[in-house]
mmCIF file of C-alpha atoms in Angstrom:
data_model
loop_
_atom_site.group_PDB
_atom_site.id
_atom_site.type_symbol
_atom_site.label_atom_id
_atom_site.label_comp_id
_atom_site.label_asym_id
_atom_site.label_seq_id
_atom_site.Cartn_x
_atom_site.Cartn_y
_atom_site.Cartn_z
ATOM 1 C CA MET A 1 0.000 0.000 0.000
ATOM 2 C CA LEU A 2 1.256 3.481 -0.877
ATOM 3 C CA ASN A 3 1.634 6.197 1.671
ATOM 4 C CA LYS A 4 0.293 9.664 0.952
ATOM 5 C CA GLN A 5 3.624 11.066 -0.323
ATOM 6 C CA GLN A 6 4.127 8.171 -2.735
ATOM 7 C CA ALA A 7 0.575 8.439 -4.017
ATOM 8 C CA ASN A 8 1.027 12.191 -4.521
ATOM 9 C CA GLY A 9 4.266 11.627 -6.450
ATOM 10 C CA LYS A 10 2.643 9.017 -8.673
ATOM 11 C CA ALA A 11 -0.283 11.341 -9.367
ATOM 12 C CA ILE A 12 2.101 14.138 -10.320
ATOM 13 C CA GLY A 13 4.044 11.827 -12.632
ATOM 14 C CA ALA A 14 0.868 10.542 -14.282
ATOM 15 C CA ALA A 15 -0.417 14.077 -14.811
ATOM 16 C CA CYS A 16 2.895 15.127 -16.332
ATOM 17 C CA ARG A 17 2.792 12.235 -18.797
ATOM 18 C CA HIS A 18 -0.850 12.785 -19.652
ATOM 19 C CA SER A 19 -0.144 16.448 -20.440
ATOM 20 C CA GLY A 20 2.855 15.531 -22.608
ATOM 21 C CA ARG A 21 5.442 16.984 -20.275
ATOM 22 C CA ALA A 22 8.882 15.395 -20.330
ATOM 23 C CA LEU A 23 9.966 13.460 -17.281
ATOM 24 C CA GLU A 24 12.883 15.838 -16.668
ATOM 25 C CA ASP A 25 10.513 18.824 -16.715
ATOM 26 C CA CYS A 26 8.298 17.084 -14.211
ATOM 27 C CA PHE A 27 11.280 16.516 -11.913
ATOM 28 C CA SER A 28 12.401 20.140 -12.143
ATOM 29 C CA ARG A 29 8.887 21.504 -11.519
ATOM 30 C CA ASN A 30 8.460 19.304 -8.420
ATOM 31 C CA PRO A 31 11.825 19.295 -6.620
ATOM 32 C CA LYS A 32 10.384 18.295 -3.231
ATOM 33 C CA VAL A 33 8.742 15.126 -4.567
ATOM 34 C CA ALA A 34 10.719 11.879 -4.772
ATOM 35 C CA LYS A 35 11.868 11.259 -8.333
ATOM 36 C CA SER A 36 11.162 7.543 -7.976
ATOM 37 C CA ASP A 37 7.500 8.240 -7.178
ATOM 38 C CA ILE A 38 7.152 10.673 -10.076
ATOM 39 C CA PHE A 39 8.776 8.168 -12.422
ATOM 40 C CA ALA A 40 6.483 5.361 -11.261
ATOM 41 C CA GLY A 41 3.374 7.430 -12.017
ATOM 42 C CA TRP A 42 4.790 8.714 -15.318
ATOM 43 C CA LYS A 43 5.666 5.172 -16.417
ATOM 44 C CA GLU A 44 2.268 3.738 -15.458
ATOM 45 C CA MET A 45 0.470 6.488 -17.364
ATOM 46 C CA ASN A 46 2.773 6.027 -20.354
ATOM 47 C CA GLU A 47 1.975 2.305 -20.511
ATOM 48 C CA TYR A 48 -1.734 3.003 -20.090
ATOM 49 C CA MET A 49 -1.757 5.647 -22.821
ATOM 50 C CA LEU A 50 0.130 3.389 -25.229
ATOM 51 C CA ALA A 51 -2.222 0.475 -24.551
ATOM 52 C CA LYS A 52 -5.333 2.626 -25.033
ATOM 53 C CA LYS A 53 -3.783 4.615 -27.932
ATOM 54 C CA MET A 54 -4.503 7.867 -26.134
ATOM 55 C CA ASP A 55 -3.200 11.233 -27.260
ATOM 56 C CA VAL A 56 -1.579 13.806 -25.018
ATOM 57 C CA VAL A 57 -3.910 16.376 -23.483
ATOM 58 C CA PRO A 58 -1.917 19.618 -23.244
ATOM 59 C CA SER A 59 -2.154 21.458 -19.955
ATOM 60 C CA SER A 60 -4.044 24.729 -20.014
ATOM 61 C CA ALA A 61 -2.181 25.804 -16.873
ATOM 62 C CA GLU A 62 0.742 26.820 -19.048
ATOM 63 C CA ASP A 63 -1.490 29.497 -20.573
ATOM 64 C CA CYS A 64 -2.334 31.023 -17.180
ATOM 65 C CA GLY A 65 0.729 33.209 -16.972
ATOM 66 C CA PRO A 66 4.397 33.515 -17.716
ATOM 67 C CA ASP A 67 6.956 31.219 -16.213
ATOM 68 C CA PRO A 68 8.972 32.916 -13.415
ATOM 69 C CA GLU A 69 12.075 32.395 -15.548
ATOM 70 C CA ASP A 70 10.405 34.306 -18.393
ATOM 71 C CA LYS A 71 9.843 37.264 -16.060
ATOM 72 C CA LYS A 72 13.568 37.376 -15.320
ATOM 73 C CA LYS A 73 14.385 37.339 -19.033
ATOM 74 C CA ALA A 74 11.763 39.963 -19.896
ATOM 75 C CA ALA A 75 12.720 42.396 -17.138
ATOM 76 C CA PRO A 76 15.239 45.013 -18.278
ATOM 77 C CA GLU A 77 18.530 44.877 -16.485
ATOM 78 C CA GLN A 78 18.972 47.573 -13.887
ATOM 79 C CA HIS A 79 22.343 49.235 -13.710
ATOM 80 C CA ASN A 80 23.677 51.419 -10.963
ATOM 81 C CA THR A 81 23.755 54.755 -12.788
ATOM 82 C CA SER A 82 25.424 56.664 -9.950
ATOM 83 C CA ALA A 83 28.658 54.679 -10.276
ATOM 84 C CA ALA A 84 28.572 54.935 -14.050
ATOM 85 C CA SER A 85 28.324 58.726 -13.984
ATOM 86 C CA GLU A 86 31.421 59.170 -11.822
ATOM 87 C CA PRO A 87 34.707 59.427 -13.701
ATOM 88 C CA ALA A 88 37.200 56.628 -13.134
ATOM 89 C CA LYS A 89 40.125 57.507 -10.902
ATOM 90 C CA ASP A 90 43.677 56.581 -11.780
ATOM 91 C CA GLY A 91 44.860 53.467 -9.976
ATOM 92 C CA GLU A 92 41.429 51.916 -9.546
#
């Protein structure tokens, strides 16, 4: 019998596979969940989908907003303008 953490990991893995997400992406999006549990759920769902000839159902959650990494890329870099406006001193 699975404990709650294992069952949660398997559910996450199955959902990742069903939505067409790569296993590595699933691991990186869920760092606190045991990789073995995620893999077990992903593998079970993969076998089920192949047996039933099911297609991937893309997640609509990806359309909800930008990835936090995208925000970092989109934000303009901030430079310290006070240091840039001072002339360089000899010897520094």
